[in-house]
Structure formats: structure tokens, C-alpha cells
Coordinates of N, CA and C in Angstrom, one line a residue:
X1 N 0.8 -1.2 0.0 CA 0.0 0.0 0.0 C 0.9 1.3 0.0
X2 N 1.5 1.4 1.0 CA 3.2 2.6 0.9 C 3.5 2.4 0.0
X3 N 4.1 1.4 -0.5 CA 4.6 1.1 -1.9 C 4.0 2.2 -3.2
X4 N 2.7 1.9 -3.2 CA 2.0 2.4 -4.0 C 1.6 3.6 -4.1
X5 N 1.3 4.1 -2.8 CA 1.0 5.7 -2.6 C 2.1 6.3 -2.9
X6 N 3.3 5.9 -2.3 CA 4.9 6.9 -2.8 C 5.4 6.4 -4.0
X7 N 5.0 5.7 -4.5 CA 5.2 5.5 -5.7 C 6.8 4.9 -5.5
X8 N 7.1 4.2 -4.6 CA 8.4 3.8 -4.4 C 9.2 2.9 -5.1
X9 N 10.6 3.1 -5.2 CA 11.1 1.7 -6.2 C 11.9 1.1 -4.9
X10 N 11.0 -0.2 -4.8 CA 12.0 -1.3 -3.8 C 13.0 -2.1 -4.3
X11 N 14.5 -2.3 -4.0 CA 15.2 -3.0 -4.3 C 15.8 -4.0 -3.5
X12 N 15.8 -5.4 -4.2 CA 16.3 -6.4 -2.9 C 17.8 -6.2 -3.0
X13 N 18.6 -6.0 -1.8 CA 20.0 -5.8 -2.0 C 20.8 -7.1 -2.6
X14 N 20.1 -8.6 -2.0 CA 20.1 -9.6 -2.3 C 20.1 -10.3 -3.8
X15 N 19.1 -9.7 -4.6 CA 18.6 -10.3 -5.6 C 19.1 -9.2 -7.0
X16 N 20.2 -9.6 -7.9 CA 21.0 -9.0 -8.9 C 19.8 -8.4 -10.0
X17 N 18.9 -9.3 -9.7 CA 17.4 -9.1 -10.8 C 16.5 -7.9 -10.1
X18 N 16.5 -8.0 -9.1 CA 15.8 -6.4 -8.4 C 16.9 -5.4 -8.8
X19 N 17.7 -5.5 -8.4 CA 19.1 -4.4 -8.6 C 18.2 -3.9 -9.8
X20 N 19.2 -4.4 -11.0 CA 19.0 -4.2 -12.5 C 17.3 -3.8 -12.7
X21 N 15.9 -4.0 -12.3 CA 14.8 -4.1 -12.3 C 14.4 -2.5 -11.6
X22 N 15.1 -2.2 -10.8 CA 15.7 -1.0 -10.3 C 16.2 0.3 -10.7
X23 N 17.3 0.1 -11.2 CA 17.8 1.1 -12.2 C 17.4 1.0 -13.9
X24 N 16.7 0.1 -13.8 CA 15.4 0.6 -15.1 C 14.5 1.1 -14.6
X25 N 14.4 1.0 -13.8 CA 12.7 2.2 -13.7 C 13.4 3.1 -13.4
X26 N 14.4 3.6 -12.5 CA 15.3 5.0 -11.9 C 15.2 5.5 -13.7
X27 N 15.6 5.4 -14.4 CA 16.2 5.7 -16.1 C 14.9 5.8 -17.1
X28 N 14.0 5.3 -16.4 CA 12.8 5.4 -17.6 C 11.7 6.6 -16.7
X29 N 11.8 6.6 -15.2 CA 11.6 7.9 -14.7 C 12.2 9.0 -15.3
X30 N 13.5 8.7 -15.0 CA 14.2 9.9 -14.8 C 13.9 10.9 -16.4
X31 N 13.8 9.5 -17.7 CA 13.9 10.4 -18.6 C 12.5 10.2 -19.6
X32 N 11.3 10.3 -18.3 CA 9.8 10.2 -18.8 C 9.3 11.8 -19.1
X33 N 10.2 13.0 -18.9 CA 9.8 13.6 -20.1 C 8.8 14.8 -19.1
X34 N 8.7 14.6 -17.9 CA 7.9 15.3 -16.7 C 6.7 14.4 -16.9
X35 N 6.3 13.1 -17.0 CA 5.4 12.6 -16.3 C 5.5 12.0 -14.9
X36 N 6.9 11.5 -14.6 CA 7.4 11.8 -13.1 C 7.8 12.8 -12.1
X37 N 7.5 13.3 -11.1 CA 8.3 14.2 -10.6 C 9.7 13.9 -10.6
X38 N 10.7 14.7 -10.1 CA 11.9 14.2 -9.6 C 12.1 12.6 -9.1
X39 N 13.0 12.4 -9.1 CA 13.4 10.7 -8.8 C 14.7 11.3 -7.3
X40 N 14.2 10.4 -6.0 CA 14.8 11.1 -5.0 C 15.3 9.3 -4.5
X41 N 16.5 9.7 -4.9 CA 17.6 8.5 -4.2 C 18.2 8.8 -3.4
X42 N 18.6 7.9 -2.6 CA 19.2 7.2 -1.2 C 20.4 6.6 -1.9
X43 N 21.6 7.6 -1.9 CA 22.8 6.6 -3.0 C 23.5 5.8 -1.8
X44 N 23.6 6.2 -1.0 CA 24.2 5.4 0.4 C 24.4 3.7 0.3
X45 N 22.6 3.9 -0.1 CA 22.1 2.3 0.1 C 21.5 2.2 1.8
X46 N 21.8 2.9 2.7 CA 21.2 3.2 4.1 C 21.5 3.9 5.0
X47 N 21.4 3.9 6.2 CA 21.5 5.1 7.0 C 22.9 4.5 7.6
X48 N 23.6 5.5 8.2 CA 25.2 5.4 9.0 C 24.7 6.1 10.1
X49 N 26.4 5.8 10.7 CA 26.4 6.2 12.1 C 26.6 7.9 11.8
X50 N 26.8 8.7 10.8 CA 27.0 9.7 11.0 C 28.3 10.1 11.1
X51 N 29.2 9.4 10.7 CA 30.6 9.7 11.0 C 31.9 9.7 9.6
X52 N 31.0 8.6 8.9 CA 31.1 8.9 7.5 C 30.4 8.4 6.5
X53 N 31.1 9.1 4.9 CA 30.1 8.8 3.9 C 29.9 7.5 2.7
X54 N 29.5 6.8 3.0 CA 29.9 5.4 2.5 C 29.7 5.5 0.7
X55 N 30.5 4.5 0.0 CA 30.9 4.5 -1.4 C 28.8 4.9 -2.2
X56 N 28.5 5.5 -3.2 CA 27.3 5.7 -3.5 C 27.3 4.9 -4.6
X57 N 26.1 4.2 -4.6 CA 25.7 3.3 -5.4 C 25.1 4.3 -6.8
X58 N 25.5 3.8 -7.8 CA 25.6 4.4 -9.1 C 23.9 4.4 -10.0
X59 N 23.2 3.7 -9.4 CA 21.8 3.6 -10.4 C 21.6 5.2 -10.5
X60 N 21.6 5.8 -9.0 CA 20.8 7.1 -9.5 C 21.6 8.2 -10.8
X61 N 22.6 7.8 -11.0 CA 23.7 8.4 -11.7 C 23.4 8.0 -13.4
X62 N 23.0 6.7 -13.4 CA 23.2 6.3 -14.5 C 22.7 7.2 -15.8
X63 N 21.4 7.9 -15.4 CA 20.6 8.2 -16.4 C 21.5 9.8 -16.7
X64 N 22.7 10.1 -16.3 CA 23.6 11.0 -16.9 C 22.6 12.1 -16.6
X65 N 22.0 12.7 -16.2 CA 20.9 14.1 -15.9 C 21.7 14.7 -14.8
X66 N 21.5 16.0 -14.9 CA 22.0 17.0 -13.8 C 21.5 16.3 -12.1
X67 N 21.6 16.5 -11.4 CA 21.6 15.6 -9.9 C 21.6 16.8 -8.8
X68 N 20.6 17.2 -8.0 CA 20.8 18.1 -6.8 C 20.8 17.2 -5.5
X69 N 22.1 17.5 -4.9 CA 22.2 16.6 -3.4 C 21.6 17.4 -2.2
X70 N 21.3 16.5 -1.6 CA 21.0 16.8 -0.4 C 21.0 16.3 1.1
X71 N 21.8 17.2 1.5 CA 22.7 16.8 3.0 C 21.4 17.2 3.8
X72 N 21.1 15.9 4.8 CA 20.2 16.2 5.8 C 21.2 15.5 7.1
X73 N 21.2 16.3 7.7 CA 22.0 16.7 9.0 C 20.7 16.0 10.4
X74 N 21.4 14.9 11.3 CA 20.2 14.7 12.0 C 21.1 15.7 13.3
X75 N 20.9 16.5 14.0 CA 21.6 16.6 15.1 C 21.3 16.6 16.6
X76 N 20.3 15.2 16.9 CA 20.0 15.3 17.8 C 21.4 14.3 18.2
X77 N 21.4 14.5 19.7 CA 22.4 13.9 20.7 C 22.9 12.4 20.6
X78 N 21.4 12.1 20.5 CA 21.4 10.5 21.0 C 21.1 9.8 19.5
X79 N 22.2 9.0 18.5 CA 22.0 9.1 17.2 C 20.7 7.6 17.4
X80 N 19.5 8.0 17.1 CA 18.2 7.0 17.1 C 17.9 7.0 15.3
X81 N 18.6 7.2 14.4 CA 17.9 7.1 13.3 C 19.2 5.8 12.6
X82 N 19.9 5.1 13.2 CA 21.0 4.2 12.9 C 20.0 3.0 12.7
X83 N 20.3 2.3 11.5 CA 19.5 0.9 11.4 C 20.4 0.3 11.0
X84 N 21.6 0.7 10.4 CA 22.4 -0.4 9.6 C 23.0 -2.1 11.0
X85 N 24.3 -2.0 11.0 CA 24.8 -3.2 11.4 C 24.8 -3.0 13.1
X86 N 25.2 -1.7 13.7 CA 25.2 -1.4 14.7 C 23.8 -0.6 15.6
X87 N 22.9 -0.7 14.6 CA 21.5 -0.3 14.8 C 20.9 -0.9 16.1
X88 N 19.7 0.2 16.4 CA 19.0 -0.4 17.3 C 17.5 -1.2 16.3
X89 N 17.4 -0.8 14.6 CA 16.3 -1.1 14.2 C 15.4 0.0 13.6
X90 N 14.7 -0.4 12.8 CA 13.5 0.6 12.9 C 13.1 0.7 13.8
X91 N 12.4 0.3 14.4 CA 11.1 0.2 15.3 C 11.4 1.3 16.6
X92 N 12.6 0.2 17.4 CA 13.0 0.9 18.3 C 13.8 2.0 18.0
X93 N 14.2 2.6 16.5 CA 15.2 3.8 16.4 C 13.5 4.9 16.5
X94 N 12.4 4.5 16.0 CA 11.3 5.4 15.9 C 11.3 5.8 17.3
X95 N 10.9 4.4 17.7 CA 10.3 4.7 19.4 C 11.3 5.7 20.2
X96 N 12.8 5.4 20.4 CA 13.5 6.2 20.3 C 13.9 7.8 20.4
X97 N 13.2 7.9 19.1 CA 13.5 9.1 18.6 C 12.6 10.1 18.9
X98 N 10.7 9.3 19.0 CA 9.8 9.8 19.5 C 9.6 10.0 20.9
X99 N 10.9 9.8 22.2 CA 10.9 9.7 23.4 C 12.1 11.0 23.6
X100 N 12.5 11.3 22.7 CA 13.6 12.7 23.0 C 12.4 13.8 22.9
X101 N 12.9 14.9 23.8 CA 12.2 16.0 23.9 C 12.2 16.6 22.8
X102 N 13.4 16.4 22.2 CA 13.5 17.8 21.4 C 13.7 16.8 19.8
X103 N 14.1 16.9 18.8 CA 14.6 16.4 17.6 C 14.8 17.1 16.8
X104 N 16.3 17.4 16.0 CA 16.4 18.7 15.5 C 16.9 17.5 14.1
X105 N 16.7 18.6 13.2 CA 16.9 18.2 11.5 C 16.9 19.3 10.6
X106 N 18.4 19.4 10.1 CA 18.7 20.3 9.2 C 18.8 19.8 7.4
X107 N 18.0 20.0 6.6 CA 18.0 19.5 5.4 C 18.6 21.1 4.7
X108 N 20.0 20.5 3.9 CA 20.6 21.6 3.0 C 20.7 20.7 1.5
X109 N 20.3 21.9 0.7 CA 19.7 21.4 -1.0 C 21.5 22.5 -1.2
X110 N 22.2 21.1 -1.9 CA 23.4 21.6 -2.5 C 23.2 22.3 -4.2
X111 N 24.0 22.9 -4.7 CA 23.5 23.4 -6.2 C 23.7 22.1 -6.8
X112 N 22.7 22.4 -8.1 CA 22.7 21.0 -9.0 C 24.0 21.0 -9.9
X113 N 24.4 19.4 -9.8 CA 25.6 19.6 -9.9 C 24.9 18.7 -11.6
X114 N 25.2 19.6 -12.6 CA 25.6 18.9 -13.7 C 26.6 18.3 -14.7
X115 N 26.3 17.1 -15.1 CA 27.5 16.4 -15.2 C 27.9 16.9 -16.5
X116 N 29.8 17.1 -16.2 CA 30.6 17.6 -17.6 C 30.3 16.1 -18.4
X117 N 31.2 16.1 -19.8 CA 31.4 15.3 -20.8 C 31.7 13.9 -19.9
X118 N 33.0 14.2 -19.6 CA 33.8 13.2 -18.7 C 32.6 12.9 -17.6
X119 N 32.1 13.0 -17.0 CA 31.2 12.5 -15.7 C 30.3 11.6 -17.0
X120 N 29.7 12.5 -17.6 CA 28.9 11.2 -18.9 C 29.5 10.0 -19.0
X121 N 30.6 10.1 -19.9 CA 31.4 8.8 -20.0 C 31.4 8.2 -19.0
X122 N 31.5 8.4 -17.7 CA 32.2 7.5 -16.2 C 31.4 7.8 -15.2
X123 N 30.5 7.1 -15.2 CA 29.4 6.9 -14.4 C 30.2 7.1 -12.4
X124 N 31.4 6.5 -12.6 CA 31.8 6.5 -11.3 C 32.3 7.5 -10.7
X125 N 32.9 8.4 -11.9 CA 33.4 9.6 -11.8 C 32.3 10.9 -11.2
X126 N 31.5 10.1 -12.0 CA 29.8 11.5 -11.7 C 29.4 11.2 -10.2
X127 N 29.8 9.9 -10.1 CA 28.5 9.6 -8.4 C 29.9 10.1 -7.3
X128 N 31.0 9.8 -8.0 CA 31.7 10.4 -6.6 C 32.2 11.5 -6.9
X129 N 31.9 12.4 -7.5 CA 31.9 13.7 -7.3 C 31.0 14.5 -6.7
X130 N 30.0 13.8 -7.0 CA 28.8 14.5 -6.2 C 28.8 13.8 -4.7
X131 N 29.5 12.9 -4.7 CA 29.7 12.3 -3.4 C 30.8 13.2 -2.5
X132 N 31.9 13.7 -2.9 CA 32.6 14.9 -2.9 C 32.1 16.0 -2.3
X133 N 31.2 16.4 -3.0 CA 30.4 17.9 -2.7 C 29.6 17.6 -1.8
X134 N 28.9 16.0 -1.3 CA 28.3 16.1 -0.2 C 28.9 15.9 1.2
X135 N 30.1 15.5 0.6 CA 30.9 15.4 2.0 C 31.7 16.4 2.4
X136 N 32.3 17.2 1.8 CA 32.5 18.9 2.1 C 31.4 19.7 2.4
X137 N 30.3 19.5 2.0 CA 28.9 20.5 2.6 C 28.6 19.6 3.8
X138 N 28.5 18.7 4.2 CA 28.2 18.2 5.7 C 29.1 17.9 6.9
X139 N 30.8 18.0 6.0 CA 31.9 17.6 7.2 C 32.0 16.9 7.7
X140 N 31.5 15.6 6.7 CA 31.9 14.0 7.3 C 32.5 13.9 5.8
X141 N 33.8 12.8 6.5 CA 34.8 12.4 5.5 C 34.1 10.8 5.1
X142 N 34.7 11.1 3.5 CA 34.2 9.1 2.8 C 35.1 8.2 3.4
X143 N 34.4 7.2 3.2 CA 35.0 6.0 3.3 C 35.1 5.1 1.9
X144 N 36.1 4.1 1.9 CA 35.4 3.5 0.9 C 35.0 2.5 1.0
X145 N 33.9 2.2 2.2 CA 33.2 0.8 2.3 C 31.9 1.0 2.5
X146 N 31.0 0.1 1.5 CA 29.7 0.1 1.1 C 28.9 -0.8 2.2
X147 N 27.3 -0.4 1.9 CA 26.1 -1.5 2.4 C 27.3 -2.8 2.6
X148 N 27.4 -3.0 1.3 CA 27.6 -4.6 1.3 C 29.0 -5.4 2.5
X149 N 29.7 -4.1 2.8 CA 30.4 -4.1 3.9 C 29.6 -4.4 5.2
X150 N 28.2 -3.7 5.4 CA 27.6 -4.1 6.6 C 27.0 -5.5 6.6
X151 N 26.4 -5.5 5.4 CA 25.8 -7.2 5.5 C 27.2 -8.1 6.0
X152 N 28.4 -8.1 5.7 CA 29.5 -8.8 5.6 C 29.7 -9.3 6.5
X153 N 29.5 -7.8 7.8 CA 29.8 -7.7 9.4 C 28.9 -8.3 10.1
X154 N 27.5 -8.1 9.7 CA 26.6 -8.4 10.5 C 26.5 -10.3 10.4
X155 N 27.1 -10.7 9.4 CA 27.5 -12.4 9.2 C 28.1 -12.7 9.8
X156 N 29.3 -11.5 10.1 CA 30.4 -12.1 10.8 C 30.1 -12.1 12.2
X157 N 29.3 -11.4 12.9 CA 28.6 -11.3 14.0 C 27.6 -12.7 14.4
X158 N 27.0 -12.6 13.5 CA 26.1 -13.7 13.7 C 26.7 -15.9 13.5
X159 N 27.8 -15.4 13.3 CA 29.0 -16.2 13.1 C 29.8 -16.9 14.4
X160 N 29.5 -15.0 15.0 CA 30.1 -15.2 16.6 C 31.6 -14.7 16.6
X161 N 32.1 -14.6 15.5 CA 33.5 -13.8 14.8 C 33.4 -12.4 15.6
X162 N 34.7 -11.9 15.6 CA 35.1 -10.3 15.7 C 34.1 -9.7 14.7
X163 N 33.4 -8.5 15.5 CA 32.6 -8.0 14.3 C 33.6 -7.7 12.9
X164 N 34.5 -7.2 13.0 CA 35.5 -6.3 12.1 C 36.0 -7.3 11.0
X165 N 35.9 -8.7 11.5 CA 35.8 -10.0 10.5 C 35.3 -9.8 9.1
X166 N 34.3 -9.1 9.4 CA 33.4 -8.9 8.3 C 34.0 -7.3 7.0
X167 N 35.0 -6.7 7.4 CA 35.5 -5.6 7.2 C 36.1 -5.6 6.3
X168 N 36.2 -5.8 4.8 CA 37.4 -6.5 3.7 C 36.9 -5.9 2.2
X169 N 36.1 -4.6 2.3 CA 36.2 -3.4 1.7 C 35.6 -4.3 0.4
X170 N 33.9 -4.4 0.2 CA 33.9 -5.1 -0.8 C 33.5 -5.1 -2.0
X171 N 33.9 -3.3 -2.0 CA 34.0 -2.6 -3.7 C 35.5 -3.3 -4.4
X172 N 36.4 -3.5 -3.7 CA 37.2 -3.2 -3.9 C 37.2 -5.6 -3.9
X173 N 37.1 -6.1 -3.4 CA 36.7 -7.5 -3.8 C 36.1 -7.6 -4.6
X174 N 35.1 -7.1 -5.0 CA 34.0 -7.1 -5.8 C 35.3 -6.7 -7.6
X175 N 35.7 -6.0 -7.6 CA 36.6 -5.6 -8.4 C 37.7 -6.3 -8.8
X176 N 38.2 -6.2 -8.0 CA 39.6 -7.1 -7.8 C 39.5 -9.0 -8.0
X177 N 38.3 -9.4 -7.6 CA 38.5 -10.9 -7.2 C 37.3 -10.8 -7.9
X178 N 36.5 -10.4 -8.7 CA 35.0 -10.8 -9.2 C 34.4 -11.2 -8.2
X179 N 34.2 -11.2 -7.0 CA 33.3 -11.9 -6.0 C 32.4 -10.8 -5.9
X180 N 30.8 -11.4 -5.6 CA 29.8 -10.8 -4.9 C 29.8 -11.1 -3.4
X181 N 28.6 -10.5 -3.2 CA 28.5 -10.2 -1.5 C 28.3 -11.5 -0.9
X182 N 27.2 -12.1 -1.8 CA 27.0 -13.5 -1.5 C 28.1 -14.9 -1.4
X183 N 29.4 -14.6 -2.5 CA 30.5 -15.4 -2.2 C 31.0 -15.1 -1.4
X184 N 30.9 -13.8 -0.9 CA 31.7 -13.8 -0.1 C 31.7 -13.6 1.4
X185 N 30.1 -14.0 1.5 CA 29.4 -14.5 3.0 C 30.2 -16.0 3.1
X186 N 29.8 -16.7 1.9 CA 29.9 -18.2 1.5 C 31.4 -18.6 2.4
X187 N 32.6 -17.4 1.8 CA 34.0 -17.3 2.3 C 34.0 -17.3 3.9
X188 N 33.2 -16.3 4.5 CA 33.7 -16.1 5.8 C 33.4 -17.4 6.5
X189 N 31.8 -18.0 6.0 CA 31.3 -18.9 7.2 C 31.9 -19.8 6.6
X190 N 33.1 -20.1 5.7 CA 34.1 -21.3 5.8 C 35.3 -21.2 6.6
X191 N 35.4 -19.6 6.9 CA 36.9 -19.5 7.8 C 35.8 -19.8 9.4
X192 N 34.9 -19.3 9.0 CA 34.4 -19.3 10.9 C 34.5 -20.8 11.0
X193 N 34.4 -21.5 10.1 CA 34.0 -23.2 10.5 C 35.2 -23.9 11.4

């Protein structure tokens, strides 16, 4: 029903065919001509601790269109909006958040950054430049480890392993070794054995 009213695109992180099923609709929005509004991505892939800015997933990029970022700043004390690996959850980050007196939220709309020639050509070049500009307008430094870094940890957790087990940077496996996230769960729970 949410689904439907926001007109949302769900993607399973899990499934290569949602991915791809994903950034075809982001691309046939984006370049429907104003029968869509704006197309508003989450390039993260999810929420952080706030401390830094993790590698940005490239779908929203693909469709080569000019891109306005936007740094939303949570600055309440007690960080209640964390769901990733070290999360409390939805549920209880809501409940949470709805039990502080106060809740403060700064949303800054950066200028739209349009992509030169070169950003055309290199999709990677475009998302992390604007990845760039959002981490100098908010004053958290990148990292370069993605979502697929938390799923990795949270295995390795559930493994019973050092959480940090899970920590093996996996843009850079993913590139380097052709491995997905899924081989390379497959890997750890053969070292944990």
C-alpha cells in the first residue's frame, strides 16, 4: 500500500534481478519527459552512524541528468535514526527518537551539480563527485566501504567472529576478485567453521 501511494522503487540488495529491475525504472523515470516528478535516491544504500560517507551506489547516476544533493544533518544527541549493522532497528530507532524531547533536522539542498562530458562517460566519476560535494557541505569524510560491507559484518557477527571480520572493503573484492557479497558471506562462514 506505501509502496504504492509513494510510488516507491523497492530493491532487494540480495537479488541481482531487483538491482537491474531498479535502475530501469530510476532511467525510464528519470527520462519520462515530466510525467514523473523528480526521482529522489538514497545513493548510500542506508542510513550510517553519521561519522562517514559510505561508497554511493551508481543507479541514481546512470541516467547522466544533472543531480541536486541533499545533506540532511540529524543533530540530535542521542544518534536514534542508525538501522544499519550497529543499529537499534527501525522500530525501536522510531520509538527512540519519538521519546527525546526535542529532535532537531537540518535539510541543505546543495547546487545542482551537472555532469561535464567526462562525468557522462564514467558513471563513477559522476557519483563520486557529487559524493565529494556532499561530504564537504556536511563535514563527514568518505569512506570507501559500502552496504555490502555491513551485510559482511553483520555475518560475521552472527558467526560469533570479531565483528570487524566482516570488514574486507567489498567494492574493492567485488573488483579485484569478481566476487559478490554472497560469495563472499559463502568465504567467511568457511573461515568461521
Amino acid at each position: 500500500m506505501l509502496e504504492r501511494l509513494c510510488r516507491l522503487i523497492l530493491v532487494s540488495r540480495e537479488d541481482s534481478g531487483s538491482r537491474a529491475r531498479a535502475t530501469e525504472e530510476i532511467q525510464r523515470r528519470a527520462h519520462s519527459g515530466g510525467d514523473w516528478p523528480r526521482v529522489l535516491v538514497f545513493a548510500e544504500g542506508t542510513t550510517t552512524n553519521r561519522k562517514v560517507l559510505l561508497n554511493f551506489k551508481r543507479g541514481g547516476f546512470l541516467p547522466k541528468l544533472p543531480v541536486q544533493g541533499v545533506v540532511i544533518k540529524l543533530n540530535n544527541k542521542l544518534n536514534t535514526m542508525i538501522w544499519g549493522a550497529n543499529g537499534v532497528g527501525l522500530l525501536k530507532g522510531l520509538f527512540f527518537t519519538l521519546c527525546q524531547f526535542h529532535n532537531s533536522l537540518e535539510v541543505e539542498f546543495l547546487p545542482v551539480h551537472h555532469p561535464s562530458q567526462e562525468e557522462m562517460d564514467d558513471t563513477a566519476l559522476f557519483t563520486e563527485n557529487v559524493r565529494q560535494e556532499m561530504s564537504k557541505s556536511s563535514g563527514i569524510p568518505t569512506s570507501d566501504y559500502t552496504v555490502e560491507d555491513v551485510f559482511l559484518m553483520r555475518e560475521a557477527r552472527r558467526l560469533k567472529m570479531p565483528f570487524a571480520s566482516g570488514m574486507v572493503v567489498c567494492l574493492r573484492a567485488h573488483r579485484d576478485l569478481g566476487l559478490d557479497v554472497g560469495e563472499m558471506k559463502t568465504h567467511l562462514r568457511r573461515f568461521a567453521a
